[in-house]
Coordinates of C-alpha atoms in Angstrom, one line a residue:
M1 CA 0.0 -0.1 0.3
A2 CA 1.5 3.7 -0.4
R3 CA 2.7 5.1 2.5
R4 CA 1.3 8.4 3.8
P5 CA 3.8 11.1 3.6
L6 CA 3.8 13.4 6.4
P7 CA 2.0 16.6 6.5
R8 CA 4.5 19.4 5.4
I9 CA 2.8 21.5 8.4
L10 CA 4.6 18.6 10.5
S11 CA 8.1 18.9 8.7
S12 CA 8.6 22.6 8.0
G13 CA 5.8 24.7 10.0
T14 CA 5.9 23.5 13.6
A15 CA 8.6 25.8 14.5
S16 CA 6.9 28.9 12.7
L17 CA 3.9 27.9 14.4
A18 CA 4.9 27.7 17.8
R19 CA 6.6 31.3 17.1
G20 CA 2.9 32.3 16.2
R21 CA 1.5 30.9 18.9
D22 CA 3.9 32.4 21.8
F23 CA 3.4 36.1 20.0
A24 CA -0.3 35.8 19.7
R25 CA -0.2 34.7 23.4
T26 CA 1.9 37.6 24.8
A27 CA 0.5 40.3 22.1
A28 CA -3.2 39.0 24.3
D29 CA -1.7 39.3 27.6
S30 CA 0.0 42.9 27.1
A31 CA -3.4 44.0 25.6
T32 CA -5.4 42.2 28.5
D33 CA -3.3 44.2 31.0
V34 CA -3.4 47.4 29.5
L35 CA -7.6 47.4 28.7
H36 CA -7.9 46.0 32.8
P37 CA -9.2 49.1 33.6
L38 CA -11.4 49.5 31.0
L39 CA -12.8 46.2 31.3
V40 CA -13.5 46.4 35.1
I41 CA -15.3 49.6 34.4
G42 CA -17.3 47.7 31.5
R43 CA -18.1 45.2 33.1
G44 CA -19.4 47.4 36.5
L45 CA -21.4 49.5 33.9
R46 CA -23.3 46.4 32.8
I47 CA -23.8 45.4 36.5
L48 CA -25.3 48.8 37.6
A49 CA -27.2 48.8 34.2
A50 CA -28.7 45.6 34.8
A51 CA -29.4 46.6 38.2
G52 CA -31.1 49.7 36.8
R53 CA -33.4 47.6 34.9
R54 CA -34.5 45.3 37.3
R55 CA -35.3 48.0 39.8
W56 CA -37.4 49.8 37.5
S57 CA -39.2 46.4 36.3
E58 CA -40.1 45.8 39.9
T59 CA -41.0 49.6 40.5
P60 CA -45.1 49.8 39.9
K61 CA -46.4 51.2 37.2
D62 CA -48.6 54.0 39.4
K63 CA -45.1 55.2 40.8
R64 CA -42.8 55.1 37.5
G65 CA -44.0 58.6 36.3
P66 CA -43.5 60.4 39.8
A67 CA -39.9 58.1 40.0
L68 CA -39.4 59.2 36.0
F69 CA -39.8 63.0 37.3
L70 CA -37.8 63.0 40.1
G71 CA -34.9 61.4 37.9
A72 CA -35.0 63.9 35.7
A73 CA -35.4 66.6 38.2
C74 CA -31.8 65.2 39.5
V75 CA -30.1 65.4 36.1
L76 CA -31.2 68.6 35.5
V77 CA -29.7 69.9 39.1
V78 CA -26.6 68.5 38.2
A79 CA -26.8 70.2 34.7
L80 CA -26.7 73.7 36.5
V81 CA -24.2 73.0 39.3
P82 CA -20.6 74.2 38.1
Y83 CA -18.5 71.2 37.4
G84 CA -21.8 69.1 37.7
P85 CA -21.7 66.9 34.9
L86 CA -18.1 66.1 35.8
L87 CA -18.3 65.2 39.2
A88 CA -21.2 62.7 38.2
L89 CA -19.2 61.1 35.3
I90 CA -16.3 60.7 38.0
T91 CA -18.6 59.3 40.2
L92 CA -20.3 57.3 37.8
M93 CA -17.1 55.9 36.8
A94 CA -15.9 54.7 40.7
A95 CA -19.0 53.0 41.2
A96 CA -19.1 51.1 37.9
A97 CA -14.9 50.1 39.0
W98 CA -16.0 48.9 42.4
R99 CA -18.9 47.0 41.3
G100 CA -17.1 45.5 38.3
R101 CA -13.9 44.3 40.6
D102 CA -12.6 40.7 40.4
R103 CA -14.6 39.7 44.0
T104 CA -12.7 36.0 43.6
P105 CA -12.2 34.8 47.2
V106 CA -8.7 34.4 47.7
K107 CA -7.7 31.2 49.5
A108 CA -5.7 32.2 52.6
G109 CA -5.1 28.3 53.9
P110 CA -6.2 24.8 52.9
S111 CA -9.3 23.7 54.0
D112 CA -10.0 21.6 56.8
A113 CA -10.6 18.3 55.2
E114 CA -7.0 19.2 53.4
A115 CA -5.4 20.4 56.7
E116 CA -6.8 16.9 58.2
R117 CA -4.6 15.1 55.2
L118 CA -1.8 17.4 55.6
G119 CA -1.7 16.6 59.8
S120 CA -1.8 12.5 59.4
L121 CA 1.0 13.0 56.4
Y122 CA 3.0 14.6 58.9
E123 CA 2.7 12.2 61.8
A124 CA 3.1 9.2 59.7
L125 CA 6.6 11.1 58.8
V126 CA 7.7 11.5 62.1
S127 CA 8.8 8.4 63.2
Y128 CA 11.1 8.4 59.9
F129 CA 12.4 12.0 60.4
S130 CA 13.1 12.4 64.1
I131 CA 15.5 11.1 66.8
P132 CA 15.0 11.3 70.6
E133 CA 18.3 12.8 70.5
D134 CA 17.1 16.0 68.9
P135 CA 15.9 18.9 71.1
S136 CA 14.1 20.8 69.0
P137 CA 12.6 18.1 66.5
L138 CA 11.2 19.4 63.4
F139 CA 8.8 16.3 63.5
A140 CA 7.4 15.5 66.5
H141 CA 3.7 13.9 67.6
G142 CA 1.5 16.7 68.1
G143 CA 3.7 19.1 66.1
E144 CA 3.1 21.7 63.8
W145 CA 2.8 20.4 60.2
D146 CA 3.2 23.8 58.8
K147 CA 6.6 24.3 60.0
A148 CA 7.8 21.1 57.8
F149 CA 5.1 21.5 54.8
S150 CA 5.9 24.8 52.9
G151 CA 4.0 23.8 49.9
Y152 CA 1.5 22.0 48.8
E153 CA -1.6 21.5 46.2
F154 CA -4.9 19.5 46.1
D155 CA -6.8 18.7 43.2
E156 CA -10.4 18.8 43.1
A157 CA -11.2 15.7 44.0
G158 CA -8.9 16.8 47.5
R159 CA -6.4 14.6 46.7
L160 CA -2.7 16.0 47.3
T161 CA -0.8 16.8 44.0
R162 CA 2.0 18.8 45.0
L163 CA 4.2 18.6 48.3
H164 CA 7.0 20.2 49.5
I165 CA 9.1 18.9 52.5
R166 CA 12.1 19.9 55.0
Y167 CA 13.4 17.2 56.8
P168 CA 16.2 17.4 59.4
A169 CA 20.0 17.4 57.9
Y170 CA 20.7 14.0 60.2
F171 CA 18.0 12.1 58.0
T172 CA 20.0 9.7 55.6
D173 CA 19.2 10.9 52.5
G174 CA 22.1 9.9 50.7
E175 CA 21.0 5.8 51.2
A176 CA 18.9 4.4 49.0
S177 CA 16.9 2.0 51.3
S178 CA 16.1 5.4 53.2
R179 CA 15.2 7.1 50.4
A180 CA 12.7 4.0 49.2
R181 CA 11.0 4.1 52.7
I182 CA 9.8 7.5 52.3
E183 CA 8.9 7.4 49.0
A184 CA 6.8 4.2 49.8
L185 CA 5.1 6.0 52.6
L186 CA 4.2 9.1 51.0
H187 CA 3.2 6.9 47.7
A188 CA 0.7 5.2 50.2
K189 CA -0.8 8.1 52.4
S190 CA -0.9 10.7 49.3
G191 CA -3.2 8.1 47.2
R192 CA -2.3 4.9 45.3
G193 CA -3.1 4.3 41.6
R194 CA -1.2 7.6 40.5
E195 CA 2.5 7.7 39.7
Y196 CA 4.9 10.3 41.9
R197 CA 8.1 11.8 40.9
F198 CA 10.5 12.4 44.1
D199 CA 13.3 15.1 43.6
W200 CA 15.4 14.9 46.9
D201 CA 17.6 18.2 47.5
E202 CA 20.5 16.6 49.8
E203 CA 22.0 19.7 50.3
G204 CA 19.2 21.7 51.3
N205 CA 17.5 18.6 53.0
Q206 CA 14.4 19.0 50.8
L207 CA 11.8 16.7 49.0
D208 CA 9.4 17.6 46.8
L209 CA 6.5 15.3 45.6
S210 CA 4.8 15.9 42.5
V211 CA 1.8 13.8 40.5
L212 CA 3.4 13.2 37.3
A213 CA 0.3 13.5 34.3
A214 CA -0.4 10.3 31.9
L215 CA 2.2 10.0 29.2
P216 CA 0.1 10.3 25.5
T217 CA -1.0 6.6 24.6
G218 CA -2.5 7.7 21.8
I219 CA 0.3 8.0 19.2
A220 CA 0.8 5.5 16.8
A221 CA 3.5 4.2 14.4
Q222 CA 4.7 7.0 11.7
P223 CA 7.6 8.5 10.1
F224 CA 9.0 10.5 12.9
V225 CA 11.3 13.5 11.8
T226 CA 14.4 12.0 13.0
S227 CA 17.9 11.6 11.2
P228 CA 19.5 7.9 10.3
G229 CA 21.3 6.5 13.0
E230 CA 18.0 7.7 15.3
S231 CA 15.4 5.8 16.7
V232 CA 12.3 6.7 19.0
L233 CA 12.3 4.7 21.6
G234 CA 8.8 6.0 23.0
F235 CA 7.8 9.2 24.5
T236 CA 8.8 10.8 28.0
D237 CA 8.1 13.5 30.3
S238 CA 8.8 17.2 29.1
A239 CA 11.0 17.7 32.1
S240 CA 13.4 14.8 31.1
V241 CA 14.3 16.1 27.6
Q242 CA 15.5 18.9 25.7
R243 CA 13.7 18.1 22.6
T244 CA 10.2 17.7 21.1
L245 CA 8.9 16.0 18.1
P246 CA 5.8 16.6 15.5
V247 CA 3.7 13.6 16.0
L248 CA -0.1 13.1 15.2
E249 CA -2.0 11.7 18.0
G250 CA -5.1 10.4 16.3
E251 CA -5.7 13.8 13.7
Q252 CA -4.3 16.3 16.3
P253 CA -0.8 17.4 15.8
R254 CA 1.7 17.6 18.9
D255 CA 5.0 18.2 19.8
V256 CA 6.0 15.3 22.2
P257 CA 9.5 15.2 24.2
P258 CA 11.0 11.8 22.4
V259 CA 13.4 9.1 24.0
I260 CA 16.2 9.4 21.2
W261 CA 18.3 5.8 20.9
R262 CA 21.6 6.3 18.9
T263 CA 23.1 3.7 17.0
G264 CA 26.3 3.3 14.8
P265 CA 29.7 3.7 15.0
R266 CA 29.8 6.9 16.9
S267 CA 26.5 5.7 19.6
T268 CA 28.2 4.2 23.4
E269 CA 25.2 2.3 23.4
P270 CA 24.9 0.5 20.2
H271 CA 22.9 -2.5 21.4
L272 CA 19.3 -2.4 23.6
L273 CA 18.0 -5.1 26.1
A274 CA 13.9 -4.6 26.7
V275 CA 12.2 -6.6 29.4
G276 CA 9.1 -7.1 30.5
Q277 CA 6.0 -9.5 31.4
P278 CA 3.7 -11.2 28.8
G279 CA 1.7 -8.3 26.9
S280 CA 3.9 -5.8 27.8
G281 CA 4.7 -4.3 24.8
T282 CA 8.4 -5.5 24.2
S283 CA 7.3 -7.3 20.8
T284 CA 5.6 -3.9 20.2
L285 CA 8.7 -2.1 20.6
L286 CA 10.5 -4.3 18.4
R287 CA 8.2 -3.6 15.7
S288 CA 8.3 0.2 15.7
L289 CA 12.3 -0.3 15.9
A290 CA 12.0 -2.4 12.8
L291 CA 9.7 0.2 10.8
Q292 CA 12.1 2.7 11.5
A293 CA 15.1 1.0 10.9
L294 CA 13.5 0.0 7.1
R295 CA 12.4 3.6 6.4
H296 CA 16.3 4.4 6.8
G297 CA 17.5 2.3 4.8
A298 CA 19.1 -0.9 6.9
D299 CA 18.8 -4.5 6.3
V300 CA 16.5 -6.4 9.3
L301 CA 17.0 -9.8 10.5
I302 CA 14.2 -11.1 12.7
V303 CA 14.4 -14.1 15.3
D304 CA 11.0 -14.6 16.9
G305 CA 11.7 -16.9 20.0
G306 CA 7.9 -17.1 20.7
G307 CA 6.9 -18.3 17.5
S308 CA 3.5 -16.6 17.7
G309 CA 3.7 -14.9 14.4
E310 CA 3.7 -11.2 15.5
Y311 CA 6.5 -10.6 12.5
A312 CA 4.7 -12.3 9.8
C313 CA 3.7 -8.7 8.4
L314 CA 7.8 -7.9 7.6
T315 CA 8.1 -11.6 5.7
G316 CA 9.2 -10.8 2.0
R317 CA 9.3 -6.9 2.4
A318 CA 12.3 -4.7 1.2
G319 CA 15.0 -4.6 3.6
V320 CA 13.9 -7.9 5.9
L321 CA 16.6 -10.5 5.3
A322 CA 14.8 -13.2 7.1
V323 CA 12.2 -13.8 9.6
E324 CA 13.1 -16.8 11.8
C325 CA 11.0 -18.6 14.0
G326 CA 12.5 -22.6 14.5
P327 CA 16.2 -23.1 16.3
V328 CA 17.2 -24.3 12.9
G329 CA 17.0 -21.1 11.2
A330 CA 17.7 -19.3 14.2
V331 CA 21.3 -21.1 14.0
A332 CA 21.6 -20.1 10.7
T333 CA 20.0 -16.7 10.7
L334 CA 23.0 -15.7 13.7
E335 CA 25.8 -17.7 12.3
W336 CA 25.5 -15.6 9.4
A337 CA 25.4 -12.4 11.4
A338 CA 28.4 -13.3 13.0
Q339 CA 30.0 -13.8 9.7
E340 CA 28.8 -10.8 8.1
T341 CA 30.3 -9.0 11.3
E342 CA 33.4 -10.2 10.6
R343 CA 33.5 -9.8 7.0
R344 CA 32.8 -6.2 7.3
L345 CA 35.6 -5.5 10.1
I346 CA 37.9 -7.0 7.8
A347 CA 36.7 -4.9 4.6
T348 CA 36.8 -2.2 6.6
H349 CA 40.3 -2.6 8.0
R350 CA 41.6 -2.9 4.5
A351 CA 40.0 -0.1 3.0
R352 CA 41.6 1.9 6.0
E353 CA 45.0 0.1 5.5
A354 CA 45.1 1.5 1.5
G355 CA 43.6 4.6 2.6
R356 CA 39.9 4.1 0.9
P357 CA 36.8 5.1 2.5
A358 CA 34.9 1.8 3.8
P359 CA 33.1 0.1 1.0
E360 CA 29.5 1.2 0.7
D361 CA 28.4 -2.5 1.7
T362 CA 30.1 -2.3 5.0
R363 CA 28.2 0.9 5.9
R364 CA 24.9 -0.3 5.3
P365 CA 23.0 -0.9 9.0
L366 CA 22.2 -4.3 9.7
W367 CA 19.5 -4.8 12.5
I368 CA 19.3 -8.1 14.6
L369 CA 16.3 -8.6 16.4
L370 CA 15.6 -11.4 19.0
D371 CA 12.5 -12.2 20.5
Q372 CA 12.5 -14.2 23.5
P373 CA 15.5 -16.0 22.2
S374 CA 15.7 -18.2 25.5
V375 CA 12.9 -20.4 23.9
L376 CA 14.8 -21.1 21.1
A377 CA 18.0 -21.7 22.8
H378 CA 15.9 -24.3 25.1
L379 CA 14.8 -26.1 22.2
A380 CA 17.8 -26.2 20.7
V381 CA 19.7 -27.9 23.2
A382 CA 16.7 -30.2 23.6
E383 CA 17.2 -31.5 20.1
G384 CA 20.5 -31.8 20.6
G385 CA 21.5 -29.1 18.6
P386 CA 23.7 -25.8 19.3
D387 CA 22.8 -22.8 21.0
P388 CA 21.4 -20.1 19.1
M389 CA 23.1 -17.4 21.5
T390 CA 26.8 -18.0 21.3
H391 CA 26.6 -16.5 17.5
L392 CA 25.4 -13.6 19.1
Q393 CA 29.0 -12.8 20.7
V394 CA 30.7 -11.6 17.8
P395 CA 28.0 -8.9 16.6
L396 CA 27.6 -7.6 20.2
R397 CA 31.1 -7.2 21.0
H398 CA 32.1 -5.9 17.7
G399 CA 28.9 -4.2 15.9
R400 CA 29.3 -0.9 16.7
P401 CA 32.4 -0.3 14.1
A402 CA 30.6 -2.9 11.2
H403 CA 27.3 -0.9 11.8
V404 CA 25.3 -4.0 13.3
T405 CA 22.9 -3.6 15.9
V406 CA 21.7 -6.1 18.2
V407 CA 18.0 -5.6 19.8
V408 CA 17.2 -8.5 22.3
A409 CA 13.8 -8.6 23.8
E410 CA 13.2 -11.1 26.9
Q411 CA 10.6 -11.9 30.1
F412 CA 11.5 -11.4 33.4
D413 CA 11.3 -15.1 34.2
H414 CA 14.1 -16.0 31.4
L415 CA 16.8 -13.4 32.5
E416 CA 18.8 -15.8 33.8
L417 CA 19.0 -17.9 30.6
L418 CA 20.7 -14.6 28.8
H419 CA 24.5 -15.1 28.3
D420 CA 26.9 -12.5 29.7
A421 CA 27.6 -11.0 26.6
V422 CA 24.1 -10.0 26.5
W423 CA 24.2 -8.2 29.7
Q424 CA 27.7 -6.9 28.9
H425 CA 27.2 -5.1 25.5
T426 CA 23.3 -4.0 25.8
R427 CA 23.9 -0.7 27.4
A428 CA 20.8 0.6 26.5
R429 CA 18.0 -1.0 28.8
I430 CA 14.3 -0.7 28.6
V431 CA 11.8 -2.1 31.1
L432 CA 8.0 -2.6 30.0
G433 CA 5.0 -3.3 31.9
P434 CA 4.3 -3.5 35.9
A435 CA 7.4 -4.1 37.6
A436 CA 8.8 -4.0 41.1
I437 CA 11.2 -1.2 41.8
Q438 CA 13.9 -4.0 43.0
Q439 CA 13.4 -5.8 38.9
I440 CA 13.9 -2.2 37.6
T441 CA 17.0 -1.5 39.6
D442 CA 18.1 -5.1 38.5
V443 CA 17.8 -4.2 34.8
L444 CA 18.6 -0.7 34.6
G445 CA 21.3 -0.2 37.4
L446 CA 19.1 2.8 38.9
P447 CA 16.0 2.7 40.8
P448 CA 13.0 5.1 39.1
H449 CA 13.1 8.7 40.1
T450 CA 8.8 8.0 39.9
T451 CA 6.8 5.5 41.7
P452 CA 5.6 2.2 39.4
T453 CA 2.0 1.7 39.3
S454 CA 0.4 -2.0 39.3
Q455 CA -2.2 -1.1 36.4
V456 CA -0.1 0.4 33.2
P457 CA -1.2 0.4 29.5
P458 CA 1.3 -1.8 27.1
G459 CA 4.0 -0.3 26.3
R460 CA 4.7 1.8 29.1
G461 CA 7.5 1.6 31.3
Y462 CA 11.2 3.0 31.8
A463 CA 14.2 3.4 29.8
R464 CA 18.0 4.2 30.3
L465 CA 20.4 4.8 27.7
G466 CA 24.0 4.1 29.2
T467 CA 24.5 5.6 32.4
G468 CA 22.1 8.4 31.8
A469 CA 18.8 9.1 33.8
V470 CA 16.1 6.7 34.0
H471 CA 13.1 8.0 32.0
R472 CA 9.4 7.4 31.8
L473 CA 8.5 5.7 28.6
Q474 CA 5.7 5.3 26.4
V475 CA 6.3 3.2 23.5
P476 CA 4.4 4.0 20.0
A477 CA 1.3 1.9 19.4
T478 CA 2.7 -0.7 16.6
P479 CA 0.3 -3.8 17.1
D480 CA 0.7 -6.8 14.7
P481 CA -1.4 -5.3 11.6
Y482 CA -2.5 -8.6 11.3
D483 CA -4.3 -8.9 14.5
E484 CA -7.7 -7.8 14.2
G485 CA -8.4 -7.6 17.9
T486 CA -6.3 -4.6 18.2
H487 CA -7.0 -0.9 17.3
A488 CA -8.1 -0.9 13.6
G489 CA -6.4 2.6 13.3
Y490 CA -3.0 1.4 14.6
R491 CA -3.3 -1.4 12.4
Q492 CA -3.6 0.7 9.3
A493 CA -0.7 3.2 10.2
V494 CA 1.6 -0.3 10.8
L495 CA 0.4 -1.3 7.2
E496 CA 1.1 2.1 5.4
L497 CA 4.7 1.6 7.0
L498 CA 5.5 -1.4 5.6
P499 CA 7.9 -1.6 2.7
E500 CA 6.7 -2.6 -0.7
R501 CA 7.0 -6.9 -0.9
Q502 CA 9.6 -7.9 -3.1
P503 CA 8.8 -9.1 -6.5
A504 CA 11.1 -11.7 -6.6
P505 CA 12.8 -13.5 -3.8
G506 CA 15.0 -11.4 -1.7
P507 CA 18.7 -12.2 0.2
A508 CA 18.2 -15.6 1.3
L509 CA 20.1 -16.9 4.2
A510 CA 21.6 -20.2 2.4
K511 CA 23.5 -22.9 4.6
A512 CA 26.8 -23.8 2.6
G513 CA 29.8 -25.9 4.5
G514 CA 27.7 -26.0 8.0
A515 CA 27.4 -21.7 7.9
A516 CA 24.8 -19.6 6.8
V517 CA 26.1 -17.1 4.1
L518 CA 24.2 -14.5 2.2
D519 CA 24.3 -15.0 -1.7
A520 CA 26.9 -12.4 -2.6
P521 CA 25.2 -10.8 -5.7
E522 CA 22.0 -10.3 -3.7
R523 CA 23.4 -8.8 -1.2
A524 CA 26.0 -6.4 -3.3

């Protein structure tokens, strides 16, 4: 099917539109400030006119004539008095300004229910933020909570949305276990089912708690505005990254902050490991990365250890070298990938020795995507064959200079079956689906700054690239287009991104001399 192009307004006019909106908003705010007195007086005149009409309608008909005569006499007297019209106009404007003033009551403090909630939260923190030796404790039973809580906000339902806490200097905020206890307590007392962010200021002995808004789940797979070598893993909070991408959420254009993963020879995180529970969205992530790699002209090898057929839509497509679901095909595919990595390294080294640029076929990106490889490894060993994962060590160790990228998706229950090479060389990590904080920490190397919830949508999790920070992540909706149980719009978006089918059999993996090799003429 024809691939729908990205609207021109998204690719070239987003920045101009953003600047135009900012300019219009600034102009409107300035005009409102300048015209505020006139707006107040106009509102007051409207209130006085409405009060006059109401008073006139309430006056009995037999008394309207004398009232009208009395009003006319007053107007005549004011007109004859020196400076009378001017004084009358000033009086009218003053009355209109008084009646038109903003009389919205200013909230001076928390309500009784909010104060009670803050007091209970303060009492719950006493045992953590106080010691008997403290002569003047900041946290004490029956103490004043407003000395420890300097800022707070509540939503319409009366639930806490933001809290600024001061705690004593002797609290061991440098220990992860101590911080985890406080975060778990605040999560339980402030309301479960929401995701909280905790910002610890260890130098100032302060803690900021804030409720995070849900990440967008309606962004489907689409041609993202990225450079070759860049892949969109998903989308995160605006405060976590300094870049936005124009996307379509349904039919509405938006600018959202992405988590960009850079691959290639200059990348410090050339390979990726994604971990999750069944149905958490790891296969969705692999499909999304495959479509983005194919869009930038890369070759893709897919090994589906689960054998669910979720990658059948990529079979026979241009750029897809193979989609293997069995242990024999997986061994042949990964054996060829190892030999291809070595061939690229040798060709690149010889070209550099001769002072020539690397051959074109060695610079074409090669992506190896493995979904649940531990299942195939178990089947291969059960059948008495070699473990397919042994051939993955060469692409993992030497894939970066050879433009080879490896992505492994595995479930939590089978992590112990992964080889050490996978753990050592996959410096980009992703955890999807519901998981405990300890599980997330074991995979990413750092605990998240937020509290994971038990119920999350598919594709929702955390990402960490190398030694960077842990980001919240929502993977773009990239379902199997042949699965009729998924959203029809998302399936159509995936179909529009698929490359055309090859008219003739494309590059094939053939066993020759016990090794899987790619037919040289077709590869070139």
